[in-house]
Amino acid sequence: MIKTGATHIEMLKDGRQVYINGLLAGDITAHTAFRQTVRSIGMLYDFQSSIDNLELMTFEVPEAGGERANRIWQLPHSYADLVERRKALEAWTELHGGFLGRAPDHVASCISGMYMGIDVFRAYDAARAAALADYYRYARDNELYLTYVIINPQADRSKAASEQQDPFLTAGVVDQDSDGLTIRGAKMLATGGVMANEVLVTCIQPLREGDERYAVSFAVPMNIKGLKILSRKSYEESATSVFDNPLASRFDENDAVLYFDDVKVPWDRVFVNQDIAMTLNQFHATPAHVYQNYQAQIRLMVKMRFLVGIAKRIAETNGVINFPQVKETLGTLAAHNTMVDALVHSMEVKGRMHGAYFIPDAHTLYSAQVLTQQLYAQVMVTLRELAGGGLIMLPSSVSDFANGELRDLIGKTQQSSVASSEGRVKFFKLAWDAVGSEFASRHTQYEMFYGGAAFVTKGHSFRTFDWDRCTQLVDQMLDSYALEDEIVKANPVAA
């Protein structure tokens, strides 16, 4: 059950159809656009399979006779279980600083959340529920790295999916028979899909009457016949030196559009079939949406620590750490960091039982999403202000250090009271990759929108908040005095 990095990398040599720069990529584990990030994913599996980390990263599967599985598949039965799982996710995330937004723990959390709400699936269709339960166990026991595509191509957003010029722009059912569904069309945005084992395909956006063919939920391998993976530009491919781009060169998880060219999906992989209500319920009537986004907030919690560490190191490197205004800025960043940390812990403390399972508090989660969507861009601006020209006053590449004359000039122009010239350049190259590079820009966009547009996350916050508790206080205050009583007090003679 416990997968190693070498095992995962070997699994990716499966003939998947990845297209980049106008060509079929071939073996992605060797391709310059993907190979380093593939190895970073392998690093995660090597970490969890180390004898020193087995207890932290894995749990005993009750029905598997003592066999262990990664905690990303753990179904917590108590607050203590939830915390133990979070510690594992936190440790994994620290290996990439939070820059792998769709690492294996994300969609595993989604599938696990759906499984915890299996009764919702049973009420819908016993066969589909059985398919989901079997798939959860299969993915857990084979330690699959899953991605998902849950958004339709943007196209004309004023129209429903069924109203687009091409009815199969969005992936939907073109046929079904005794063997399963045939799917045609596109879905986005398969973050991490190039290096994942399988993909969950469904829709989290509201669908309208007439959109039934798009209201499906299923999982297929990334190398299934007819699936074309259209990669975006690779930041890794142009980041040829780890020294110059320490993040982009190793943690560019990639994003891709998936096109289903009449892909045949067997019934044992179909969880929802052309049912608009159930497509929504699979997320919001089960713990899935909360559980998957709880994982995302754990990741962001670690990423915030990393970014605040960058901020302090900037101030130290530039010799401004004791400036009052800099302390004020760092104090604000520290408060932001602790807010995210506190919200994650609060989700756990305020958690509740969902049947046999203990799940995080929904409204605390959605509050965190609303606040952090706005926060991330603010943090990026603050880091830029702290660093000033230091982010761009850097040697062109590591090759400059190979030139003796240039190396001497670097020594004179890249000075710091707390670091060597090489150390200063090394640090600011990292800071630029986290804050200002094309890779960093993609991450700012990702953090602002991975949970949906701002109105979506704010809508979740509105939907899950305990409004009655607030309005009862208002009513209690209103009930503590009355107009007629006040008239009598104001006009005692008339009374």
XYZ file of C-alpha atoms in Angstrom:
495
model
C 0.000 0.000 0.000
C 2.816 2.459 0.776
C 4.015 3.931 -2.495
C 7.565 5.161 -3.057
C 8.713 7.908 -5.366
C 10.222 5.433 -7.822
C 6.942 3.513 -7.956
C 4.945 6.657 -8.712
C 7.346 7.816 -11.421
C 7.217 4.406 -13.069
C 3.412 4.491 -13.029
C 3.488 7.695 -15.091
C 5.152 5.936 -18.023
C 1.741 4.849 -19.268
C 1.402 6.379 -22.720
C -0.778 9.336 -21.659
C -1.413 11.860 -24.413
C 0.121 15.124 -23.149
C 0.517 17.940 -25.669
C 2.863 20.899 -25.193
C 4.506 23.333 -27.602
C 2.626 21.817 -30.519
C 3.926 18.304 -29.928
C 3.080 15.101 -28.097
C 5.270 15.105 -24.992
C 5.949 11.373 -24.856
C 7.463 10.211 -21.572
C 6.623 13.042 -19.167
C 9.054 11.714 -16.562
C 11.897 12.612 -18.923
C 10.443 15.694 -20.631
C 12.138 19.016 -19.782
C 8.745 20.616 -19.131
C 7.755 18.193 -16.361
C 10.565 15.957 -15.110
C 11.715 17.989 -12.100
C 8.196 18.442 -10.744
C 7.534 14.740 -11.284
C 10.549 14.098 -9.067
C 9.176 16.497 -6.466
C 5.975 14.448 -6.333
C 8.174 11.386 -5.979
C 9.879 13.113 -3.048
C 6.523 13.280 -1.245
C 6.051 9.536 -1.585
C 9.614 8.833 -0.484
C 9.026 10.973 2.607
C 5.872 9.097 3.590
C 7.431 5.674 2.943
C 10.451 6.387 5.150
C 10.409 4.237 8.271
C 10.851 7.409 10.359
C 7.644 8.921 8.966
C 5.307 5.926 8.717
C 3.458 6.683 11.934
C 3.093 10.363 11.055
C 2.071 9.857 7.426
C 0.060 6.633 7.445
C -2.738 4.907 9.347
C -3.907 1.345 9.774
C -6.823 0.473 7.508
C -9.280 -1.378 9.783
C -10.618 -3.751 7.125
C -7.181 -4.463 5.619
C -5.687 -6.649 8.309
C -3.168 -4.149 9.621
C -2.091 -2.784 6.246
C -1.369 0.934 6.231
C -2.409 3.739 3.891
C -1.506 7.392 3.511
C -3.426 9.645 5.900
C -4.767 11.636 2.956
C -7.365 8.831 2.769
C -8.106 8.782 6.496
C -11.739 9.163 7.598
C -11.593 10.831 11.043
C -13.891 9.447 13.716
C -12.882 12.048 16.306
C -11.280 15.427 16.789
C -8.008 13.655 17.629
C -8.132 11.751 14.319
C -8.661 14.989 12.406
C -5.691 16.628 14.111
C -3.427 13.638 13.439
C -4.374 13.775 9.769
C -3.708 17.513 9.633
C -0.222 17.004 11.060
C 0.546 14.608 8.212
C -0.764 17.002 5.569
C 1.192 19.818 7.199
C 4.428 17.823 7.106
C 3.916 16.932 3.436
C 3.196 20.544 2.542
C 6.351 21.781 4.257
C 8.358 19.850 1.648
C 7.114 22.173 -1.106
C 6.317 25.293 0.881
C 2.674 25.183 -0.162
C 3.469 25.672 -3.857
C 1.902 22.387 -4.988
C -1.735 23.427 -4.828
C -3.023 20.136 -6.181
C -0.634 17.743 -4.484
C -2.064 14.230 -3.910
C -3.762 15.229 -0.644
C -6.306 17.558 -2.268
C -8.543 15.398 -4.443
C -8.027 12.472 -2.070
C -9.749 14.716 0.482
C -12.608 15.312 -1.957
C -13.181 11.597 -2.636
C -12.878 10.820 1.076
C -15.470 13.491 1.837
C -17.840 12.009 -0.717
C -17.349 8.586 0.835
C -18.166 10.004 4.272
C -21.469 11.095 2.727
C -22.140 7.755 1.041
C -25.737 7.778 2.316
C -26.443 10.726 0.022
C -25.279 8.615 -2.910
C -27.302 5.616 -1.731
C -30.445 7.716 -1.575
C -29.732 8.810 -5.144
C -28.739 5.461 -6.709
C -27.457 2.325 -4.968
C -25.318 1.309 -7.954
C -23.622 4.702 -8.165
C -23.008 4.614 -4.400
C -21.385 1.202 -4.715
C -19.184 2.493 -7.527
C -18.025 5.410 -5.372
C -17.336 3.208 -2.350
C -15.329 0.763 -4.450
C -13.394 3.600 -6.038
C -12.517 5.181 -2.690
C -11.070 1.855 -1.528
C -9.296 1.269 -4.851
C -7.690 4.733 -4.868
C -6.692 4.395 -1.212
C -5.242 0.908 -1.499
C -3.316 1.713 -4.686
C -2.360 5.141 -3.380
C -3.451 6.959 -6.497
C -2.535 10.576 -7.092
C -5.793 12.155 -8.266
C -6.507 15.478 -9.884
C -9.897 16.813 -10.898
C -11.589 18.928 -13.539
C -14.736 20.537 -12.168
C -15.046 23.732 -14.231
C -16.486 24.140 -17.720
C -14.607 26.047 -20.455
C -15.389 29.750 -20.093
C -16.614 30.427 -23.658
C -19.758 32.614 -23.515
C -20.450 32.764 -19.795
C -23.761 34.517 -20.331
C -25.100 31.211 -21.655
C -25.616 27.786 -20.090
C -23.454 24.866 -21.152
C -26.273 23.523 -23.303
C -26.677 26.898 -25.015
C -23.136 27.190 -26.332
C -22.627 27.126 -30.095
C -21.027 23.680 -29.799
C -23.129 21.448 -27.507
C -19.994 19.395 -26.795
C -17.694 22.266 -25.942
C -18.230 21.155 -22.340
C -17.626 17.488 -21.607
C -20.944 15.688 -21.561
C -22.661 12.414 -22.306
C -22.915 11.677 -26.000
C -24.130 8.108 -25.519
C -24.717 5.444 -22.888
C -25.165 1.694 -23.105
C -24.805 -1.382 -20.967
C -21.039 -0.829 -20.697
C -21.130 2.783 -19.514
C -21.047 6.385 -20.728
C -19.357 7.918 -23.757
C -18.016 11.409 -22.988
C -17.174 14.151 -25.475
C -15.924 17.695 -24.835
C -13.563 19.711 -22.632
C -13.101 20.421 -18.939
C -10.696 22.600 -16.995
C -8.445 23.088 -15.096
C -6.469 19.885 -14.497
C -3.907 21.306 -12.096
C -1.318 18.602 -11.487
C -3.021 16.433 -14.107
C 0.094 15.852 -16.202
C 1.676 13.963 -13.305
C -1.426 12.458 -11.656
C -2.603 8.862 -11.990
C -6.300 9.537 -12.509
C -8.808 12.366 -12.794
C -12.209 12.986 -11.211
C -14.458 14.628 -13.791
C -17.558 16.490 -12.655
C -19.046 19.994 -12.346
C -19.082 22.249 -9.293
C -20.714 25.166 -11.117
C -24.502 25.567 -11.025
C -26.171 23.873 -13.989
C -29.513 24.813 -15.492
C -32.418 22.830 -16.857
C -31.260 21.465 -20.196
C -27.700 20.876 -18.913
C -28.357 17.312 -17.788
C -25.803 15.726 -20.116
C -23.056 17.671 -18.310
C -24.274 16.685 -14.838
C -21.990 13.693 -14.427
C -19.317 12.541 -12.030
C -16.760 9.869 -12.884
C -13.079 8.954 -12.571
C -10.735 7.656 -15.264
C -6.990 7.050 -15.679
C -5.005 9.837 -17.318
C -3.992 7.439 -20.094
C -7.517 6.301 -21.015
C -8.132 6.051 -24.747
C -9.424 9.313 -26.234
C -8.245 11.637 -23.433
C -6.073 14.498 -24.668
C -4.165 16.580 -22.096
C -3.454 20.104 -23.369
C -0.748 21.579 -21.148
C -0.251 25.268 -20.527
C 3.203 26.797 -20.925
C 5.700 25.101 -18.632
C 7.537 27.411 -16.259
C 9.821 24.528 -15.369
C 11.008 24.201 -18.955
C 12.471 27.710 -18.976
C 13.745 27.440 -15.392
C 16.866 25.498 -16.301
C 18.704 26.275 -13.065
C 17.449 25.518 -9.573
C 19.658 28.347 -8.296
C 17.951 30.884 -10.561
C 14.394 29.542 -10.138
C 14.303 27.281 -7.074
C 10.488 27.046 -7.061
C 9.536 27.098 -10.742
C 12.185 24.514 -11.581
C 10.830 21.957 -9.085
C 7.227 22.762 -8.169
C 5.497 23.790 -11.396
C 2.590 21.373 -11.027
C 1.212 22.539 -14.367
C -2.380 23.106 -15.425
C -4.124 21.569 -18.412
C -7.339 21.512 -20.364
C -8.655 17.986 -20.818
C -10.447 17.048 -24.012
C -12.529 13.862 -24.026
C -12.660 12.533 -27.567
C -15.479 10.012 -27.124
C -13.969 8.499 -23.999
C -15.716 5.357 -22.784
C -16.319 5.399 -19.022
C -17.383 2.042 -17.503
C -20.294 2.037 -15.051
C -18.074 1.074 -12.123
C -16.369 4.468 -12.522
C -19.583 6.527 -12.785
C -20.798 8.178 -9.555
C -23.458 10.561 -10.924
C -25.222 10.176 -14.250
C -26.952 13.208 -15.772
C -28.542 14.484 -12.571
C -28.192 18.204 -11.878
C -29.293 18.072 -8.237
C -26.973 15.200 -7.363
C -24.030 16.843 -9.099
C -24.384 19.674 -6.606
C -25.238 17.421 -3.666
C -22.097 15.306 -4.072
C -20.157 18.347 -2.836
C -22.509 20.183 -0.495
C -24.751 17.462 0.963
C -21.653 15.417 1.842
C -18.467 16.570 3.635
C -16.581 16.656 0.296
C -16.459 20.399 -0.307
C -15.525 21.184 3.281
C -12.962 18.388 3.528
C -11.165 19.263 0.283
C -11.007 22.978 1.085
C -9.880 22.265 4.643
C -6.865 20.600 3.035
C -6.354 23.705 0.899
C -6.322 25.904 4.003
C -3.753 23.639 5.677
C -1.591 24.087 2.593
C -2.088 27.858 2.637
C -1.264 27.960 6.346
C 2.149 26.457 5.574
C 2.610 28.712 2.537
C 1.917 31.789 4.669
C 4.641 30.710 7.087
C 7.028 30.408 4.164
C 6.123 33.856 2.804
C 6.406 35.503 6.217
C 9.830 33.861 6.531
C 10.737 35.455 3.181
C 9.620 38.824 4.542
C 11.761 38.627 7.666
C 14.780 37.453 5.694
C 14.367 40.404 3.288
C 14.439 42.815 6.208
C 17.481 41.113 7.746
C 19.368 40.908 4.455
C 18.780 44.593 3.698
C 19.662 45.685 7.232
C 16.292 47.283 7.938
C 14.961 44.815 10.502
C 15.135 47.403 13.306
C 13.415 50.209 11.427
C 10.139 50.984 13.258
C 8.104 51.021 10.034
C 9.581 47.667 9.015
C 8.737 46.145 12.385
C 5.206 47.447 11.895
C 4.999 45.768 8.478
C 6.425 42.506 9.791
C 4.069 42.627 12.758
C 1.106 42.933 10.396
C 2.356 39.987 8.314
C 2.828 37.963 11.497
C -0.778 38.723 12.466
C -1.989 37.619 9.016
C -0.026 34.393 9.376
C -1.460 33.674 12.796
C -4.987 34.446 11.603
C -4.735 31.730 8.940
C -3.188 29.335 11.456
C -5.930 30.092 14.002
C -8.695 29.600 11.464
C -7.374 26.132 10.566
C -7.235 25.147 14.221
C -10.669 26.667 14.815
C -12.165 24.571 12.001
C -11.001 21.546 13.944
C -12.041 22.668 17.425
C -15.490 23.696 16.168
C -15.849 20.531 14.096
C -18.846 18.222 14.343
C -19.893 14.653 13.763
C -21.320 13.770 10.358
C -22.648 10.301 10.998
C -19.655 8.294 12.149
C -17.128 10.900 11.031
C -15.715 14.063 12.579
C -15.454 16.897 10.045
C -14.208 20.515 10.175
C -16.595 23.399 10.798
C -17.994 24.601 7.480
C -18.474 28.285 8.196
C -15.019 28.729 9.710
C -13.626 27.159 6.559
C -15.565 29.462 4.261
C -14.626 32.477 6.392
C -10.990 31.521 5.900
C -11.490 31.291 2.143
C -13.132 34.702 1.931
C -10.397 36.358 3.974
C -7.414 34.622 2.392
C -8.581 35.268 -1.168
C -8.119 38.957 -0.448
C -5.093 38.449 1.775
C -2.739 36.698 -0.638
C -2.480 39.589 -3.105
C -1.929 41.990 -0.194
C 0.945 39.852 1.067
C 2.530 39.867 -2.401
C 2.396 43.674 -2.523
C 3.873 43.918 0.983
C 6.790 41.649 0.070
C 7.483 43.747 -3.030
C 7.489 46.920 -0.937
C 9.865 45.392 1.609
C 12.298 44.156 -1.034
C 12.308 47.147 -3.356
C 14.943 46.856 -6.080
C 16.517 43.845 -4.386
C 14.132 41.554 -6.236
C 15.400 42.684 -9.635
C 18.971 43.855 -8.969
C 20.276 40.339 -9.526
C 22.787 38.604 -11.789
C 21.264 37.308 -15.012
C 21.909 33.660 -14.198
C 24.076 31.228 -12.304
C 26.482 31.359 -15.249
C 27.598 34.821 -14.112
C 29.315 33.156 -11.155
C 31.351 31.013 -13.564
C 32.980 34.159 -14.965
C 35.749 35.211 -12.595
C 35.527 38.916 -13.415
C 31.736 38.955 -13.019
C 31.957 37.001 -9.798
C 34.241 39.648 -8.336
C 31.802 42.381 -9.395
C 28.911 40.427 -7.873
C 30.897 40.314 -4.651
C 31.161 44.100 -4.664
C 27.602 44.924 -5.719
C 25.604 42.297 -3.829
C 26.574 43.158 -0.285
C 24.771 42.414 2.954
C 25.771 42.632 6.588
C 24.285 39.200 7.314
C 25.050 37.178 4.166
C 27.767 36.631 1.602
C 27.208 38.020 -1.884
C 26.417 34.499 -3.086
C 24.018 33.990 -0.188
C 22.313 37.308 -0.871
C 21.794 36.472 -4.547
C 20.619 32.968 -3.706
C 18.028 34.295 -1.286
C 16.700 37.039 -3.565
C 16.442 34.576 -6.456
C 14.172 32.509 -4.195
C 12.211 35.586 -3.130
C 11.702 36.646 -6.769
C 10.466 33.181 -7.705
C 7.956 33.340 -4.853
C 6.815 36.912 -5.464
C 7.599 38.296 -8.907
C 8.351 35.627 -11.497
C 5.853 34.246 -13.998
C 5.563 31.230 -11.724
C 4.736 33.538 -8.797
C 2.165 35.418 -10.846
C 0.388 32.179 -11.637
C 0.285 31.391 -7.919
C -1.278 34.751 -7.096
C -3.990 34.031 -9.662
C -4.402 30.519 -8.287
C -4.790 31.603 -4.663
C -7.332 34.234 -5.667
C -9.538 31.845 -7.640
C -8.958 28.175 -6.739
C -11.949 28.273 -4.390
C -14.102 30.054 -6.944
C -14.697 33.727 -7.647
C -15.021 35.959 -4.593
C -18.806 36.064 -4.836
C -18.850 32.245 -4.724
C -16.830 31.929 -1.517
C -18.767 34.794 0.058
C -21.956 32.995 -0.916
C -20.743 29.875 0.901
C -20.008 32.029 3.941
C -23.516 33.509 3.807
C -25.093 30.070 3.348
C -23.371 28.399 6.300
C -23.375 31.205 8.873
C -25.528 30.967 12.003
C -27.605 34.068 11.318
C -30.233 33.129 13.921
C -27.715 33.401 16.731
C -27.011 36.996 15.699
C -30.564 38.108 15.042
C -31.702 36.591 18.338
C -29.399 39.031 20.098
C -30.990 41.864 18.157
C -34.471 40.594 19.044
C -33.472 40.202 22.675
C -32.376 43.836 22.770
C -35.508 45.015 20.965
C -37.671 43.040 23.390
C -36.021 44.719 26.388
C -38.024 47.932 25.881
C -41.376 48.974 24.429
C -42.736 52.096 22.821
C -45.746 52.421 25.150
C -43.560 52.169 28.238
C -41.308 54.908 26.932
C -44.307 57.165 26.174
C -45.451 56.817 29.773
C -41.979 57.618 31.078
C -41.733 60.670 28.817
C -45.251 61.950 29.660
C -46.004 61.042 33.320
C -48.723 63.732 33.715
C -50.660 62.515 30.703
C -50.533 58.998 32.082
